[in-house]
Amino acid sequence: MADNKFAAYICSGCGLGDKLDVGSLEKIAQKEGKMTVVKNHPFLCSASGVQMIKDDIANEGVTHLCIAACSRRAKTEAFNFPTAAVSRTNLREGVLWVVAEGSDHDEVRQEMAEDYVRMGCAEVKKMKLPEGNPNRDQAQNKRILVVGGGMSGMTAALAAAEAGYEAVLVEKTGALGGFAANLWKRVPFSSPYAEPQATGVEEMVAKVTGNTRIKLHLNTTVAETGGAPGRFTVKLARESGAVSDETVGAIVQASGFTPYDMAKLPELGGGQANVVDQAGLEALAKTANGGAIKRADGKIVTSVVFVQCAGQRDDTGTHLSYCSGHCCATSIKQAMYFKDANPDVDTVVMYTDLRVPGMGEDFYRSAQQKGVIFTKGKASKVTGGDSCKVEFSDLILDEQTSVDADLVVLATGQVANAGVNLDAWTEVNTAAEGGNEEAKVKRSGMKTISVLNLNYRQGPDMPQFKHGFADSHFICFPYETRRTGIYAAGPTRRPMDMLQATEDATGAAMKAIQAVENAAQGRAAHPRAWDLSFPSARLEGCTQCKRCTVECPFGAIDEDEKRFPVFNEQRCRRCGTCMGACPVRVISFENYSCDTVGSQIKAVNVPDEDEEKPRILILACENDAYPALDMAGVQRLSYSAYVRAIPVRCLGSVNTIWITDALNGGYDGVMMMGCKKGDDYQCHFVKGSEMAHYRMSKIGDTLKQMGIEPERVVTEEVAITDNARVAKLINDYAAQINDLGPSPMKGFG
Amino acid sequence: MSDLNTQAVARYKNNFLREVEERVEEGDMVKMCMQCGVCAGSCPLGPHWQHSPQKIFMMIRAGKREEVLTSDSMWMCTSCYNCIVRCPRQLPITHIMHGLANYAHRLGIAPKGQPTREFAKTFWNNLIKKGRVNELTLTLAHYFANGIGPGIQIALNMQKIGLGMVLAGRLNPMEIFGGHSVKDLNGFHAVLAKAKEIEDRKKGFSA
């Protein structure tokens, strides 16, 4: 600490110097902020301004900088000083542009700027320069493990190998190819998208087996996975019982899908003679080998009906509620099997909405040219047997009718092979840990379907998002999962066809490469890319409450045998949800901790009650809410000058101590702004915003004990586009605080 | 039921779609319909049809031969071409409608007394007699299609317009006596006979 030297640089450009008394800001930085060096510059982000700072770092030994200029989101390239700890004081977007114009507001504007300078100085005094994962030496492994040897898995392994990375490919059966190997042909993937094409599985298998960078394990499953990105240790179990260990840097899970079991569809003839699912038809087509397709009883099929959406898009809650995306094109392809062998075969595709993504429309047209009949209808009953009957309601002609056929094909959907459902797991595991013998048996049973067998505290597989798929957020983070360094590819992530699966697998391999490269440098990959900070815990203060291990959205924290948290640095995404959860505040990042924020809260000058100047603390998520605040400034939407905004990494990192500190210190209200939570969440850290809302719902009693009205603390969902709304939210809340009157805690702080 | 119709039923058995593809003008495009319903929504006479083009196409695929061919729907088409312009699959819907009407008429099972069909017959018979339309006899034949009484009533109503046309030289009263013909009437009839022969061969009516 002796070598630390603190400096504040105040910019007077962008009109800051005209509206603010920069001289007095300098004095505050010096006297109250205790900055050794304080300088101002008329254009701080210019070459000369930046050089001034660089010179001070090089010549004066400055280690900690408080830059009082624009938002931390602006001029990031100019103000990039990798060897110094930097805090940014937002005088431009946060003060100048949002406080109403006019000399009436000069006083409050100056007070706001002075407080922000105090906060910036206080923050940087508590900061340390992040140096990355100190154990990065042990996270240097750059091999990629691919689980699943189907189309997705082989693509991922080849993509990694072609990019120069070693791949380990694990396949539980005795042969590569997966589901695709059982297909007669595939939906076309190249122009003119008119005819079924060869699957290309054999060529791909040859490429994989011939690639020296790919190590292949057939008849093998993953018995245990532990570690973190850059240092995963994986136990592989061969069918023969032999066990081998592999060390890898990242994992691609391409465990594929299982067709929805048609035995669950007795009303559609599931289980009856001459009613097959799409996989069953592929088998018949393979046997026919291009000739006339025969049924199981050997009869040549002269008429066939394809029933789309069988057990899919079901709103009764009995079957799959979603559309699997590939089945329309697959049925078109299969109808062509018949038409290509004999154009006189009657082929009817019965659909409610024909969905052919990609270039499928051309394929659909091609099938119509070949004479495949498309009937818009909903099948209500299928009777199998020597002559099958499909009863359906014709949705165009609005009538109940039926059609006879030799064979009926049910287009059932894709069910992800995503392993154990962690919600169910947690319940069983908790009971088992409590000594319940029945639960212990159930737990071992559950583990048999696990794909990765993670030894993580939160369970053996990746958390599932919707409908049992191992997705994280389809819109915002399509390639991410909720286990850092482990990427899902293909239909285990969301329903998809083969073309999408191969693209998906390539993307997953690229993400895996990012993960290992970042791990080797000890920094975060996503979404705080290249962040060198990581959490550390002062374990002597830890009460083993397990909140951090349970609440971490990414399962980054395990427990040792004494139930102390074990941080697996590279699994961490640096959101700080653990820091927000910790009741004894022992978890911190070098440059983001209970102290860095807490000292800012305390640095604010809270006026006395009779001055009638309330103070409102805003804790704003830096991903969405803080940019929205900045944008409000850019658009010159003014909001109350009584607010003091502090960006937080995620609302999940908000520790309740900050709220109580602020209220004890005489603040009149606290506003928290985070991302949308719930099923269609937008939180960058999945559960952070939800956790914050949950925690805040619990502090009402504490507030009442303090004699504070609960409505002084509010939590809002703010999207990045909410710039206009956020200004209104603040002003409405300020008016509400005004009505409530000064905080009863004022003057006691 | 006409012989032609009985033959067609025997020839195509239950495959009405194939019958349409082979025998109806542009009938081979029916299979390309994707049931979006834009034609039905675009038709200015939509509310007055029994079946929209979308439904007609679906009925053809469903093998509803009788219902389609005896329908009066395609006779309601005014050839505005809205549907053709809008069809995302570029089906020549107007042409198919006329093709279906023509085919039903040919088989003798089109709706009896349907005004469009009756007028078309009158027009055609008038036209082939002399190789050109005789406005006077066509008009009169149309007026008196429903009997003498209504014919006189319409003629009286149209008296002024008729007289105006005569005075302006647009209508020659002498045409009532057969009228004049095209220069080579025999040649014209030969063209028609040849065209019918070709069409019969193409659509499989002959032999």
mmCIF file of C-alpha atoms in Angstrom, chain A residues 44-262:
data_model
loop_
_atom_site.group_PDB
_atom_site.id
_atom_site.type_symbol
_atom_site.label_atom_id
_atom_site.label_comp_id
_atom_site.label_asym_id
_atom_site.label_seq_id
_atom_site.Cartn_x
_atom_site.Cartn_y
_atom_site.Cartn_z
ATOM 1 C CA LEU A 44 -8.786 15.266 -21.205
ATOM 2 C CA CYS A 45 -9.454 12.576 -23.799
ATOM 3 C CA SER A 46 -7.271 14.364 -26.355
ATOM 4 C CA ALA A 47 -3.765 13.113 -27.065
ATOM 5 C CA SER A 48 -2.246 15.737 -24.761
ATOM 6 C CA GLY A 49 -4.683 14.970 -21.950
ATOM 7 C CA VAL A 50 -4.067 11.248 -22.139
ATOM 8 C CA GLN A 51 -0.321 11.869 -22.385
ATOM 9 C CA MET A 52 -0.475 13.953 -19.218
ATOM 10 C CA ILE A 53 -1.963 10.969 -17.381
ATOM 11 C CA LYS A 54 0.488 8.523 -18.930
ATOM 12 C CA ASP A 55 3.406 10.747 -17.922
ATOM 13 C CA ASP A 56 2.152 10.862 -14.351
ATOM 14 C CA ILE A 57 1.876 7.069 -14.283
ATOM 15 C CA ALA A 58 5.364 6.698 -15.727
ATOM 16 C CA ASN A 59 7.170 9.516 -13.938
ATOM 17 C CA GLU A 60 5.213 10.297 -10.793
ATOM 18 C CA GLY A 61 4.412 6.711 -9.868
ATOM 19 C CA VAL A 62 0.649 7.214 -10.001
ATOM 20 C CA THR A 63 -1.083 3.882 -9.467
ATOM 21 C CA HIS A 64 -4.726 4.840 -8.903
ATOM 22 C CA LEU A 65 -6.678 7.224 -11.116
ATOM 23 C CA CYS A 66 -9.988 8.948 -10.686
ATOM 24 C CA ILE A 67 -11.009 10.347 -14.050
ATOM 25 C CA ALA A 68 -13.767 12.895 -13.640
ATOM 26 C CA ALA A 69 -15.068 13.445 -17.140
ATOM 27 C CA CYS A 70 -17.630 11.492 -19.117
ATOM 28 C CA SER A 71 -19.415 8.205 -18.476
ATOM 29 C CA ARG A 72 -17.341 5.078 -17.978
ATOM 30 C CA ARG A 73 -18.960 3.853 -21.156
ATOM 31 C CA ALA A 74 -17.470 6.679 -23.217
ATOM 32 C CA LYS A 75 -13.866 7.152 -24.390
ATOM 33 C CA THR A 76 -12.868 3.715 -23.151
ATOM 34 C CA GLU A 77 -10.013 3.505 -25.618
ATOM 35 C CA ALA A 78 -8.505 6.865 -24.638
ATOM 36 C CA PHE A 79 -8.824 6.199 -20.922
ATOM 37 C CA ASN A 80 -7.326 2.731 -21.033
ATOM 38 C CA PHE A 81 -4.494 2.456 -18.537
ATOM 39 C CA PRO A 82 -3.842 -1.240 -17.980
ATOM 40 C CA THR A 83 -1.267 -0.693 -15.260
ATOM 41 C CA ALA A 84 -3.427 1.513 -13.052
ATOM 42 C CA ALA A 85 -6.656 1.067 -11.127
ATOM 43 C CA VAL A 86 -9.145 3.468 -12.644
ATOM 44 C CA SER A 87 -12.441 4.865 -11.427
ATOM 45 C CA ARG A 88 -14.573 6.992 -13.708
ATOM 46 C CA THR A 89 -16.624 9.881 -12.412
ATOM 47 C CA ASN A 90 -19.511 10.639 -14.712
ATOM 48 C CA LEU A 91 -19.768 14.431 -14.848
ATOM 49 C CA ARG A 92 -20.967 14.702 -18.428
ATOM 50 C CA GLU A 93 -23.815 12.179 -18.978
ATOM 51 C CA GLY A 94 -24.464 11.930 -15.241
ATOM 52 C CA VAL A 95 -24.570 15.639 -14.337
ATOM 53 C CA LEU A 96 -24.114 18.205 -17.087
ATOM 54 C CA TRP A 97 -26.534 16.648 -19.544
ATOM 55 C CA VAL A 98 -29.286 15.603 -17.127
ATOM 56 C CA VAL A 99 -29.596 18.511 -14.729
ATOM 57 C CA ALA A 100 -32.074 21.040 -16.066
ATOM 58 C CA GLU A 101 -30.609 24.088 -17.817
ATOM 59 C CA GLY A 102 -30.526 27.500 -16.253
ATOM 60 C CA SER A 103 -28.869 29.298 -13.388
ATOM 61 C CA ASP A 104 -31.670 28.205 -11.014
ATOM 62 C CA HIS A 105 -30.075 24.805 -11.085
ATOM 63 C CA ASP A 106 -26.446 25.920 -10.791
ATOM 64 C CA GLU A 107 -26.300 25.095 -7.117
ATOM 65 C CA VAL A 108 -27.746 21.580 -7.288
ATOM 66 C CA ARG A 109 -25.716 20.852 -10.400
ATOM 67 C CA GLN A 110 -22.500 21.825 -8.640
ATOM 68 C CA GLU A 111 -23.458 19.780 -5.574
ATOM 69 C CA MET A 112 -24.145 16.760 -7.745
ATOM 70 C CA ALA A 113 -20.771 17.086 -9.492
ATOM 71 C CA GLU A 114 -18.971 17.535 -6.167
ATOM 72 C CA ASP A 115 -20.599 14.406 -4.787
ATOM 73 C CA TYR A 116 -19.633 12.410 -7.853
ATOM 74 C CA VAL A 117 -16.006 13.578 -7.463
ATOM 75 C CA ARG A 118 -16.095 12.542 -3.800
ATOM 76 C CA MET A 119 -17.525 9.165 -4.833
ATOM 77 C CA GLY A 120 -14.967 8.606 -7.578
ATOM 78 C CA CYS A 121 -12.090 9.360 -5.208
ATOM 79 C CA ALA A 122 -13.562 7.152 -2.479
ATOM 80 C CA GLU A 123 -14.049 4.292 -4.925
ATOM 81 C CA VAL A 124 -10.520 4.350 -6.327
ATOM 82 C CA LYS A 125 -9.039 4.420 -2.834
ATOM 83 C CA LYS A 126 -10.659 1.048 -2.202
ATOM 84 C CA MET A 127 -9.704 -0.423 -5.570
ATOM 85 C CA LYS A 128 -6.868 -2.734 -6.431
ATOM 86 C CA LEU A 129 -5.518 -3.392 -9.886
ATOM 87 C CA PRO A 130 -6.903 -6.759 -10.984
ATOM 88 C CA GLU A 131 -4.168 -9.107 -12.012
ATOM 89 C CA GLY A 132 -6.143 -12.041 -13.317
ATOM 90 C CA ASN A 133 -6.445 -15.544 -12.026
ATOM 91 C CA PRO A 134 -3.307 -16.167 -9.935
ATOM 92 C CA ASN A 135 -3.683 -19.886 -10.615
ATOM 93 C CA ARG A 136 -3.744 -19.425 -14.346
ATOM 94 C CA ASP A 137 -0.649 -21.628 -14.636
ATOM 95 C CA GLN A 138 -2.914 -24.527 -13.854
ATOM 96 C CA ALA A 139 -5.482 -23.459 -16.441
ATOM 97 C CA GLN A 140 -3.370 -23.750 -19.544
ATOM 98 C CA ASN A 141 -5.000 -26.781 -21.127
ATOM 99 C CA LYS A 142 -6.395 -25.924 -24.542
ATOM 100 C CA ARG A 143 -7.845 -29.245 -25.637
ATOM 101 C CA ILE A 144 -11.544 -29.399 -26.411
ATOM 102 C CA LEU A 145 -13.665 -32.290 -25.208
ATOM 103 C CA VAL A 146 -16.642 -33.071 -27.434
ATOM 104 C CA VAL A 147 -19.321 -35.275 -25.917
ATOM 105 C CA GLY A 148 -21.362 -37.006 -28.602
ATOM 106 C CA GLY A 149 -20.206 -38.335 -31.961
ATOM 107 C CA GLY A 150 -23.178 -37.386 -34.097
ATOM 108 C CA MET A 151 -23.311 -34.744 -36.772
ATOM 109 C CA SER A 152 -22.942 -31.894 -34.251
ATOM 110 C CA GLY A 153 -20.179 -33.561 -32.283
ATOM 111 C CA MET A 154 -18.134 -34.524 -35.325
ATOM 112 C CA THR A 155 -18.540 -31.013 -36.728
ATOM 113 C CA ALA A 156 -17.396 -29.448 -33.458
ATOM 114 C CA ALA A 157 -14.376 -31.766 -33.195
ATOM 115 C CA LEU A 158 -13.383 -31.080 -36.791
ATOM 116 C CA ALA A 159 -13.863 -27.333 -36.382
ATOM 117 C CA ALA A 160 -11.642 -27.316 -33.298
ATOM 118 C CA ALA A 161 -9.047 -29.534 -34.977
ATOM 119 C CA GLU A 162 -8.994 -27.422 -38.128
ATOM 120 C CA ALA A 163 -8.472 -24.329 -35.998
ATOM 121 C CA GLY A 164 -5.378 -26.012 -34.546
ATOM 122 C CA TYR A 165 -6.787 -27.295 -31.271
ATOM 123 C CA GLU A 166 -6.666 -30.876 -30.092
ATOM 124 C CA ALA A 167 -10.072 -32.453 -29.678
ATOM 125 C CA VAL A 168 -11.176 -35.421 -27.630
ATOM 126 C CA LEU A 169 -14.332 -36.973 -29.044
ATOM 127 C CA VAL A 170 -16.395 -39.229 -26.801
ATOM 128 C CA GLU A 171 -19.185 -41.364 -28.227
ATOM 129 C CA LYS A 172 -21.200 -43.778 -26.135
ATOM 130 C CA THR A 173 -22.079 -46.173 -28.966
ATOM 131 C CA GLY A 174 -19.633 -48.195 -31.005
ATOM 132 C CA ALA A 175 -19.805 -45.990 -34.089
ATOM 133 C CA LEU A 176 -19.781 -42.352 -35.059
ATOM 134 C CA GLY A 177 -22.670 -40.780 -36.912
ATOM 135 C CA GLY A 178 -25.401 -40.551 -34.308
ATOM 136 C CA PHE A 179 -28.949 -40.011 -35.523
ATOM 137 C CA ALA A 180 -27.778 -38.921 -38.972
ATOM 138 C CA ALA A 181 -26.218 -42.325 -39.611
ATOM 139 C CA ASN A 182 -29.684 -43.857 -39.550
ATOM 140 C CA LEU A 183 -31.058 -41.589 -42.241
ATOM 141 C CA TRP A 184 -31.506 -42.692 -45.847
ATOM 142 C CA LYS A 185 -30.952 -39.149 -47.088
ATOM 143 C CA ARG A 186 -31.020 -35.662 -45.644
ATOM 144 C CA VAL A 187 -32.960 -32.508 -46.376
ATOM 145 C CA PRO A 188 -31.038 -30.590 -49.067
ATOM 146 C CA PHE A 189 -28.458 -28.132 -47.831
ATOM 147 C CA SER A 190 -27.192 -26.769 -51.140
ATOM 148 C CA SER A 191 -28.682 -25.216 -54.260
ATOM 149 C CA PRO A 192 -31.152 -25.888 -55.844
ATOM 150 C CA TYR A 193 -32.669 -27.286 -52.625
ATOM 151 C CA ALA A 194 -34.967 -29.521 -54.652
ATOM 152 C CA GLU A 195 -33.908 -33.136 -53.969
ATOM 153 C CA PRO A 196 -32.940 -35.061 -50.834
ATOM 154 C CA GLN A 197 -29.166 -35.231 -50.572
ATOM 155 C CA ALA A 198 -26.767 -37.865 -49.290
ATOM 156 C CA THR A 199 -26.130 -37.465 -45.559
ATOM 157 C CA GLY A 200 -22.351 -37.311 -45.965
ATOM 158 C CA VAL A 201 -21.956 -39.100 -42.640
ATOM 159 C CA GLU A 202 -19.457 -41.649 -43.952
ATOM 160 C CA GLU A 203 -17.184 -38.975 -45.402
ATOM 161 C CA MET A 204 -17.340 -37.102 -42.154
ATOM 162 C CA VAL A 205 -16.541 -40.169 -40.085
ATOM 163 C CA ALA A 206 -13.524 -40.759 -42.340
ATOM 164 C CA LYS A 207 -12.404 -37.173 -41.814
ATOM 165 C CA VAL A 208 -12.723 -37.490 -38.049
ATOM 166 C CA THR A 209 -10.967 -40.827 -37.786
ATOM 167 C CA GLY A 210 -8.227 -39.621 -40.116
ATOM 168 C CA ASN A 211 -7.566 -36.421 -38.203
ATOM 169 C CA THR A 212 -4.495 -36.706 -35.999
ATOM 170 C CA ARG A 213 -5.662 -33.862 -33.769
ATOM 171 C CA ILE A 214 -8.822 -35.757 -32.814
ATOM 172 C CA LYS A 215 -8.586 -38.437 -30.166
ATOM 173 C CA LEU A 216 -11.541 -40.760 -30.424
ATOM 174 C CA HIS A 217 -13.184 -42.717 -27.611
ATOM 175 C CA LEU A 218 -15.956 -45.045 -28.775
ATOM 176 C CA ASN A 219 -18.206 -47.055 -26.452
ATOM 177 C CA THR A 220 -17.353 -44.467 -23.835
ATOM 178 C CA THR A 221 -19.287 -42.231 -21.508
ATOM 179 C CA VAL A 222 -18.274 -39.406 -19.219
ATOM 180 C CA ALA A 223 -18.137 -40.773 -15.690
ATOM 181 C CA GLU A 224 -17.095 -37.592 -13.969
ATOM 182 C CA THR A 225 -16.207 -34.028 -14.885
ATOM 183 C CA GLY A 226 -14.528 -31.607 -12.550
ATOM 184 C CA GLY A 227 -12.378 -28.512 -12.615
ATOM 185 C CA ALA A 228 -12.863 -25.325 -14.554
ATOM 186 C CA PRO A 229 -12.134 -23.881 -18.003
ATOM 187 C CA GLY A 230 -8.486 -24.475 -18.834
ATOM 188 C CA ARG A 231 -8.295 -27.343 -16.355
ATOM 189 C CA PHE A 232 -11.244 -29.683 -16.665
ATOM 190 C CA THR A 233 -10.461 -33.225 -15.557
ATOM 191 C CA VAL A 234 -12.693 -35.828 -17.111
ATOM 192 C CA LYS A 235 -13.017 -39.474 -16.189
ATOM 193 C CA LEU A 236 -14.044 -41.555 -19.174
ATOM 194 C CA ALA A 237 -15.645 -44.949 -18.669
ATOM 195 C CA ARG A 238 -15.460 -47.499 -21.426
ATOM 196 C CA GLU A 239 -18.214 -50.024 -21.844
ATOM 197 C CA SER A 240 -15.678 -52.708 -20.975
ATOM 198 C CA GLY A 241 -15.236 -51.109 -17.560
ATOM 199 C CA ALA A 242 -11.881 -49.526 -18.237
ATOM 200 C CA VAL A 243 -11.490 -45.959 -16.986
ATOM 201 C CA SER A 244 -9.222 -43.313 -18.439
ATOM 202 C CA ASP A 245 -8.591 -39.690 -17.560
ATOM 203 C CA GLU A 246 -8.429 -36.758 -19.916
ATOM 204 C CA THR A 247 -7.558 -33.180 -19.125
ATOM 205 C CA VAL A 248 -9.224 -30.592 -21.316
ATOM 206 C CA GLY A 249 -9.715 -26.849 -21.448
ATOM 207 C CA ALA A 250 -13.333 -26.640 -22.553
ATOM 208 C CA ILE A 251 -16.254 -28.910 -23.325
ATOM 209 C CA VAL A 252 -18.777 -29.069 -26.148
ATOM 210 C CA GLN A 253 -21.833 -31.091 -25.276
ATOM 211 C CA ALA A 254 -23.412 -32.446 -28.446
ATOM 212 C CA SER A 255 -25.583 -35.107 -26.897
ATOM 213 C CA GLY A 256 -28.335 -34.760 -29.477
ATOM 214 C CA PHE A 257 -31.985 -35.651 -29.119
ATOM 215 C CA THR A 258 -34.405 -38.537 -28.842
ATOM 216 C CA PRO A 259 -37.572 -38.590 -30.960
ATOM 217 C CA TYR A 260 -40.654 -38.080 -28.832
ATOM 218 C CA ASP A 261 -41.946 -41.508 -27.904
ATOM 219 C CA MET A 262 -44.926 -42.275 -30.134
#
